[in-house]
């Protein structure tokens, strides 16, 4: 489907075989049986936000337990279950799949395609994800897993974790892994083959680049964890000894296998967010992204390097010094392309005309928080310093800065940005900004002080601590902050729920944006586009607006600020 | 504008914290390796805070200066290769500086200094224990298990502790001031992590592996806290450790006293056992 005549013809290229009458009464069935990438995308996003809420409740329970020393709200066992459920939920059931949700909805739209390459596989991905979540959460009625999201053996072995929760965890990894793999292949094929005419690699939107690399990383990393958890499964249930130290097995083997997957996984979680930011900033700065090629290239370099840094999670494990040195240097190396991105985003703001929408505020908040998380990452990559910081609250602070301040802030920014496309209605901007400030302040209260806790010696994953350790004040601040942050997120959730019915009608292109998804109506029709325009740059919609201006003389309001910011 | 006040407040808050002690730096002064790590940390902190302030100032200035009502027409430029390359080079330079500082600091962190009991070069978290040149060493074995640390004192403590009747203790380690103590770290069940923040970095205790580290406590009459840093089960939070630093003379006295105490306990147990065997309650191999 690459010919030019197709698109220059004004007649829509739709063949009608038959016409169904709308079945109003069986709408839920339409959702269950759908293979439409937009519906699947919405189901993904709604489902993962439900898991985000569950993970958030678990987090608040943990923070409540830690708010005062010697607390007895939950026991050590329950705390370990909570932290395992929380970490696993947030990673495998929220951040990774929510990116697939946005990818599902927007990849075909942004590249001018009418669906994903394999619509049925696409539906399969979603249902596997749901299944994985159900299997995992069902364990709360028996014995939830309790060995942390790393599940290091021997703690995760049958001897030390006899309950079935660990097996449920393994099952979750398999099901969500399969879901992601199927989805990744689908994204890859779609992006490589189904781009609009004229959309060469140099004109692919940066969000699409990031989803492409996300897919490639999933394909590299997931088979490794699938193999590793299968080995854990046979160790637990069928008498093998891969990781059993009493029978010549090695826990360090698991550590390496796990983190060979685990580190790429963190980039799997953040790269699509980078992509969203690279779409949002130019739209609301009213100018082109600074250094398109550098951003696309740094995405590829990050992906490559991310397979070479896994052992920076093992600096305290039994390993020769030369290995530590290698992984320190490779981790430094990955900081460079990451720095390039931050620099490019900042330069995109420079001399722009910044329209401070809610989406833009979340996006700028992301840059600031991710910057902090990136800088603390350098401390941790320096292995002698990591000998002090590893497994302390400094690490908890670091990865929440990159995962919450990073990934989650991009997700919220992206939701505010694309909500009008998905629902046809605008969110309440004022509430969105309030939500931003409350979350931003709550977030920093929660996690900034945790750096200090780590520096003063508080290990992570402890369910309580003694008064005389001097950790009480910071922990209390952190817990109060967590509830403020939760309130901030709830404001946005409420905003999303309410605006669905009451938001202002958005029209096809409320932001005067740059990419093809804004070419069609909001929400888009089932077939997405009646005609696909020929793409001549990274900003096809801007080209179209300029052309209309040239032909009709009607100003296309590229400023956009009249509508969305108050002077 | 509204964007800045809370951010500025945040920064003020952060720097106010910097002023107060024990928030932003690592522990120093108790042992040379910990002090060296803390110095390295300070260097990175200085660089990191500078980078943050520069980038943040740049963002804050842009947001304030170029907001749409004040700056309605955006400049349309796509990039600037020269600038991009120089900033990449600058970032690389910063990392080169940190890497160089690390390798300069490394010997102080992993090689113990000379002391009365010179133990030579010991690799942290390494798999091979080096042999001290003069054979003089203080070795303490650290054995992790759910949820307590056991310390065995003396050479070969991980091999012939029982035959040699080496003294041992649980949870609280005694250590002599001013001497290099080599730690031999093992675990008998799940993975634990040995860590006394004031005395240096942590080293995992992994079943099936032996790892090593060292410290040289500089001041006697100090009690250092630490706790297991690797999730090891439900009472992980209570797997604490104390290092009680005493003078070498006190240390030797303590070893003798602990050895005698263990010996007399063993004797008592043996006595009870002989009695039970005689009564026919235990078999001679110790079974019921
Ligand atoms: C909503 C606000 C959140 C709060 C208040 C919060 C709080 C916490 C707390 C208290 C812990 C346990 C720390 C410990 O005992 O070691 C934790 C662990 C963790 N969190 Fe969060 N969290 C939040 C959001 C997130 C998000 C969005 C993600 C991921 C995208 C995430 C990923 C993790 C991971 C991976 C762990 C480690 C679990 C483990 O140790 O196995 N958290 N969080
Ligand atoms: Cu990593
Ligand atoms: Cu522990």
Short mmCIF file of N, CA and C in Angstrom, two decimals, chain A residues 182-279:
data_model
loop_
_atom_site.label_atom_id
_atom_site.label_comp_id
_atom_site.label_asym_id
_atom_site.label_seq_id
_atom_site.Cartn_x
_atom_site.Cartn_y
_atom_site.Cartn_z
N UNK A 182 3.87 -10.64 22.10
CA UNK A 182 2.95 -10.60 20.98
C UNK A 182 2.71 -9.15 20.56
N UNK A 183 2.51 -8.30 21.55
CA UNK A 183 2.30 -6.89 21.25
C UNK A 183 3.51 -6.26 20.57
N UNK A 184 4.71 -6.65 21.04
CA UNK A 184 5.93 -6.05 20.49
C UNK A 184 6.09 -6.41 19.02
N UNK A 185 5.85 -7.67 18.70
CA UNK A 185 5.96 -8.08 17.30
C UNK A 185 4.97 -7.29 16.46
N UNK A 186 3.77 -7.13 16.99
CA UNK A 186 2.73 -6.39 16.29
C UNK A 186 3.16 -4.94 16.04
N UNK A 187 3.69 -4.28 17.08
CA UNK A 187 4.15 -2.89 16.89
C UNK A 187 5.24 -2.83 15.83
N UNK A 188 6.17 -3.77 15.94
CA UNK A 188 7.29 -3.74 15.01
C UNK A 188 6.81 -3.85 13.58
N UNK A 189 5.98 -4.84 13.31
CA UNK A 189 5.51 -5.06 11.94
C UNK A 189 4.69 -3.87 11.47
N UNK A 190 3.84 -3.35 12.36
CA UNK A 190 3.01 -2.22 11.97
C UNK A 190 3.86 -1.01 11.59
N UNK A 191 4.82 -0.70 12.44
CA UNK A 191 5.60 0.51 12.19
C UNK A 191 6.48 0.35 10.96
N UNK A 192 7.04 -0.84 10.79
CA UNK A 192 7.94 -1.01 9.66
C UNK A 192 7.17 -1.01 8.33
N UNK A 193 5.96 -1.55 8.34
CA UNK A 193 5.29 -1.76 7.05
C UNK A 193 4.13 -0.83 6.73
N UNK A 194 3.54 -0.19 7.68
CA UNK A 194 2.24 0.44 7.40
C UNK A 194 2.25 1.95 7.50
N UNK A 195 3.40 2.55 7.33
CA UNK A 195 3.45 4.01 7.44
C UNK A 195 2.84 4.68 6.23
N UNK A 196 2.30 5.88 6.45
CA UNK A 196 1.67 6.65 5.38
C UNK A 196 2.67 6.92 4.27
N UNK A 197 2.17 7.13 3.06
CA UNK A 197 3.08 7.45 1.97
C UNK A 197 3.90 8.69 2.31
N UNK A 198 5.16 8.62 2.03
CA UNK A 198 6.03 9.76 2.30
C UNK A 198 6.63 9.77 3.68
N UNK A 199 6.14 8.89 4.58
CA UNK A 199 6.69 8.91 5.94
C UNK A 199 7.96 8.04 5.99
N UNK A 200 9.05 8.63 5.54
CA UNK A 200 10.33 7.92 5.59
C UNK A 200 10.81 7.89 7.04
N UNK A 201 11.89 7.16 7.31
CA UNK A 201 12.35 7.03 8.71
C UNK A 201 12.70 8.38 9.31
N UNK A 202 13.12 9.31 8.48
CA UNK A 202 13.43 10.64 8.99
C UNK A 202 12.20 11.48 9.31
N UNK A 203 11.00 10.97 8.99
CA UNK A 203 9.78 11.73 9.26
C UNK A 203 8.86 11.00 10.22
N UNK A 204 9.35 9.93 10.81
CA UNK A 204 8.52 9.18 11.75
C UNK A 204 8.44 9.97 13.06
N UNK A 205 7.24 10.16 13.60
CA UNK A 205 7.14 10.91 14.87
C UNK A 205 7.99 10.24 15.96
N UNK A 206 8.50 11.05 16.88
CA UNK A 206 9.41 10.51 17.89
C UNK A 206 8.73 9.52 18.82
N UNK A 207 7.42 9.68 19.03
CA UNK A 207 6.72 8.69 19.85
C UNK A 207 6.76 7.33 19.15
N UNK A 208 6.63 7.34 17.83
CA UNK A 208 6.69 6.09 17.08
C UNK A 208 8.08 5.47 17.17
N UNK A 209 9.11 6.31 17.07
CA UNK A 209 10.47 5.80 17.27
C UNK A 209 10.58 5.11 18.60
N UNK A 210 10.04 5.76 19.64
CA UNK A 210 10.23 5.19 20.97
C UNK A 210 9.45 3.88 21.11
N UNK A 211 8.27 3.78 20.49
CA UNK A 211 7.52 2.53 20.58
C UNK A 211 8.23 1.43 19.80
N UNK A 212 8.86 1.80 18.70
CA UNK A 212 9.61 0.81 17.92
C UNK A 212 10.74 0.23 18.77
N UNK A 213 11.48 1.12 19.43
CA UNK A 213 12.61 0.65 20.23
C UNK A 213 12.11 -0.11 21.47
N UNK A 214 11.01 0.36 22.03
CA UNK A 214 10.34 -0.36 23.13
C UNK A 214 10.07 -1.80 22.72
N UNK A 215 9.53 -1.95 21.49
CA UNK A 215 9.20 -3.29 21.01
C UNK A 215 10.47 -4.13 20.85
N UNK A 216 11.51 -3.53 20.28
CA UNK A 216 12.75 -4.29 20.08
C UNK A 216 13.32 -4.72 21.43
N UNK A 217 13.32 -3.80 22.40
CA UNK A 217 13.87 -4.15 23.72
C UNK A 217 13.05 -5.26 24.37
N UNK A 218 11.73 -5.21 24.22
CA UNK A 218 10.90 -6.28 24.79
C UNK A 218 11.28 -7.61 24.16
N UNK A 219 11.51 -7.59 22.85
CA UNK A 219 11.83 -8.84 22.17
C UNK A 219 13.20 -9.36 22.63
N UNK A 220 14.11 -8.46 22.95
CA UNK A 220 15.43 -8.89 23.44
C UNK A 220 15.34 -9.40 24.88
N UNK A 221 14.61 -8.67 25.73
CA UNK A 221 14.71 -8.94 27.16
C UNK A 221 13.76 -10.03 27.65
N UNK A 222 12.56 -10.10 27.08
CA UNK A 222 11.55 -10.99 27.67
C UNK A 222 11.89 -12.47 27.60
N UNK A 223 12.47 -12.96 26.50
CA UNK A 223 12.80 -14.39 26.50
C UNK A 223 13.74 -14.78 27.64
N UNK A 224 14.61 -13.85 28.05
CA UNK A 224 15.56 -14.17 29.12
C UNK A 224 14.82 -14.37 30.44
N UNK A 225 13.89 -13.46 30.74
CA UNK A 225 13.18 -13.62 32.01
C UNK A 225 12.24 -14.82 31.93
N UNK A 226 11.70 -15.07 30.74
CA UNK A 226 10.82 -16.23 30.60
C UNK A 226 11.59 -17.50 30.92
N UNK A 227 12.81 -17.60 30.39
CA UNK A 227 13.64 -18.76 30.69
C UNK A 227 13.96 -18.82 32.17
N UNK A 228 14.35 -17.67 32.74
CA UNK A 228 14.76 -17.67 34.14
C UNK A 228 13.61 -18.09 35.06
N UNK A 229 12.40 -17.55 34.83
CA UNK A 229 11.31 -17.94 35.74
C UNK A 229 10.90 -19.38 35.52
N UNK A 230 11.11 -19.90 34.31
CA UNK A 230 10.82 -21.31 34.10
C UNK A 230 11.79 -22.16 34.91
N UNK A 231 13.07 -21.74 34.93
CA UNK A 231 14.04 -22.46 35.76
C UNK A 231 13.66 -22.38 37.24
N UNK A 232 13.17 -21.21 37.65
CA UNK A 232 12.74 -21.07 39.04
C UNK A 232 11.55 -22.00 39.32
N UNK A 233 10.66 -22.07 38.33
CA UNK A 233 9.49 -22.92 38.47
C UNK A 233 9.90 -24.39 38.63
N UNK A 234 10.85 -24.84 37.80
CA UNK A 234 11.25 -26.25 37.91
C UNK A 234 12.05 -26.47 39.19
N UNK A 235 12.83 -25.48 39.61
CA UNK A 235 13.50 -25.60 40.91
C UNK A 235 12.48 -25.78 42.02
N UNK A 236 11.42 -24.98 41.95
CA UNK A 236 10.44 -25.02 43.02
C UNK A 236 9.62 -26.30 43.02
N UNK A 237 9.28 -26.77 41.83
CA UNK A 237 8.28 -27.83 41.77
C UNK A 237 8.75 -29.16 41.20
N UNK A 238 9.85 -29.15 40.47
CA UNK A 238 10.20 -30.41 39.79
C UNK A 238 11.62 -30.87 40.11
N UNK A 239 12.18 -30.39 41.21
CA UNK A 239 13.43 -30.97 41.69
C UNK A 239 14.70 -30.58 40.97
N UNK A 240 14.68 -29.57 40.12
CA UNK A 240 15.96 -29.13 39.54
C UNK A 240 16.68 -28.24 40.55
N UNK A 241 17.92 -27.91 40.24
CA UNK A 241 18.73 -27.15 41.21
C UNK A 241 19.50 -26.01 40.55
N UNK A 242 18.87 -25.34 39.61
CA UNK A 242 19.58 -24.26 38.92
C UNK A 242 20.11 -23.22 39.90
N UNK A 243 19.29 -22.88 40.84
CA UNK A 243 19.64 -21.76 41.72
C UNK A 243 19.85 -22.22 43.16
N UNK A 244 19.90 -23.53 43.37
CA UNK A 244 19.97 -24.04 44.73
C UNK A 244 21.42 -24.21 45.17
N UNK A 245 21.90 -23.37 46.09
CA UNK A 245 23.32 -23.41 46.44
C UNK A 245 23.71 -24.69 47.15
N UNK A 246 22.76 -25.38 47.76
CA UNK A 246 23.15 -26.60 48.46
C UNK A 246 23.34 -27.75 47.48
N UNK A 247 23.02 -27.55 46.23
CA UNK A 247 23.23 -28.61 45.26
C UNK A 247 23.90 -28.08 43.99
N UNK A 248 24.95 -27.29 44.19
CA UNK A 248 25.77 -26.77 43.09
C UNK A 248 25.06 -25.76 42.20
N UNK A 249 23.88 -25.36 42.58
CA UNK A 249 23.23 -24.28 41.84
C UNK A 249 23.76 -22.94 42.32
N UNK A 250 23.38 -21.85 41.62
CA UNK A 250 23.93 -20.55 42.01
C UNK A 250 22.89 -19.45 42.02
N UNK A 251 22.67 -18.85 43.18
CA UNK A 251 21.76 -17.70 43.22
C UNK A 251 22.26 -16.54 42.36
N UNK A 252 23.59 -16.47 42.18
CA UNK A 252 24.15 -15.37 41.39
C UNK A 252 23.76 -15.52 39.91
N UNK A 253 23.55 -16.76 39.49
CA UNK A 253 23.07 -16.97 38.12
C UNK A 253 21.71 -16.29 37.94
N UNK A 254 20.82 -16.49 38.91
CA UNK A 254 19.52 -15.82 38.84
C UNK A 254 19.70 -14.31 38.81
N UNK A 255 20.58 -13.80 39.69
CA UNK A 255 20.76 -12.35 39.74
C UNK A 255 21.14 -11.81 38.37
N UNK A 256 22.04 -12.53 37.70
CA UNK A 256 22.47 -12.06 36.37
C UNK A 256 21.36 -12.18 35.35
N UNK A 257 20.68 -13.32 35.34
CA UNK A 257 19.59 -13.49 34.37
C UNK A 257 18.51 -12.45 34.61
N UNK A 258 18.15 -12.29 35.89
CA UNK A 258 17.06 -11.36 36.19
C UNK A 258 17.40 -9.96 35.73
N UNK A 259 18.61 -9.50 36.03
CA UNK A 259 18.92 -8.11 35.70
C UNK A 259 19.28 -7.93 34.24
N UNK A 260 19.67 -9.03 33.57
CA UNK A 260 19.85 -8.89 32.12
C UNK A 260 18.52 -8.51 31.49
N UNK A 261 17.45 -9.03 32.06
CA UNK A 261 16.11 -8.55 31.68
C UNK A 261 15.78 -7.23 32.36
N UNK A 262 16.11 -7.15 33.65
CA UNK A 262 15.62 -6.06 34.49
C UNK A 262 16.09 -4.68 34.05
N UNK A 263 17.34 -4.58 33.63
CA UNK A 263 17.75 -3.23 33.24
C UNK A 263 17.11 -2.76 31.94
N UNK A 264 17.14 -3.58 30.87
CA UNK A 264 16.36 -3.16 29.69
C UNK A 264 14.91 -2.83 30.06
N UNK A 265 14.37 -3.57 31.01
CA UNK A 265 12.99 -3.32 31.43
C UNK A 265 12.81 -1.87 31.89
N UNK A 266 13.79 -1.30 32.58
CA UNK A 266 13.57 0.07 33.04
C UNK A 266 13.54 1.03 31.84
N UNK A 267 14.29 0.70 30.80
CA UNK A 267 14.20 1.54 29.60
C UNK A 267 12.94 1.27 28.81
N UNK A 268 12.46 0.01 28.89
CA UNK A 268 11.17 -0.29 28.29
C UNK A 268 10.11 0.60 28.92
N UNK A 269 10.25 0.84 30.23
CA UNK A 269 9.24 1.65 30.91
C UNK A 269 9.38 3.13 30.59
N UNK A 270 10.59 3.61 30.35
CA UNK A 270 10.75 5.05 30.23
C UNK A 270 10.80 5.54 28.78
N UNK A 271 11.27 4.72 27.84
CA UNK A 271 11.43 5.23 26.47
C UNK A 271 10.13 5.74 25.85
N UNK A 272 9.01 4.99 25.97
CA UNK A 272 7.78 5.54 25.39
C UNK A 272 7.39 6.88 26.02
N UNK A 273 7.70 7.02 27.31
CA UNK A 273 7.44 8.30 27.97
C UNK A 273 8.29 9.40 27.35
N UNK A 274 9.56 9.09 27.09
CA UNK A 274 10.42 10.05 26.38
C UNK A 274 9.74 10.46 25.07
N UNK A 275 9.19 9.44 24.38
CA UNK A 275 8.54 9.71 23.10
C UNK A 275 7.37 10.67 23.26
N UNK A 276 6.56 10.44 24.30
CA UNK A 276 5.40 11.33 24.51
C UNK A 276 5.88 12.76 24.74
N UNK A 277 6.90 12.91 25.59
CA UNK A 277 7.40 14.25 25.88
C UNK A 277 7.89 14.91 24.59
N UNK A 278 8.54 14.12 23.75
CA UNK A 278 9.06 14.68 22.51
C UNK A 278 7.93 15.08 21.55
N UNK A 279 6.72 14.55 21.77
CA UNK A 279 5.58 15.02 20.98
C UNK A 279 4.94 16.26 21.61
#
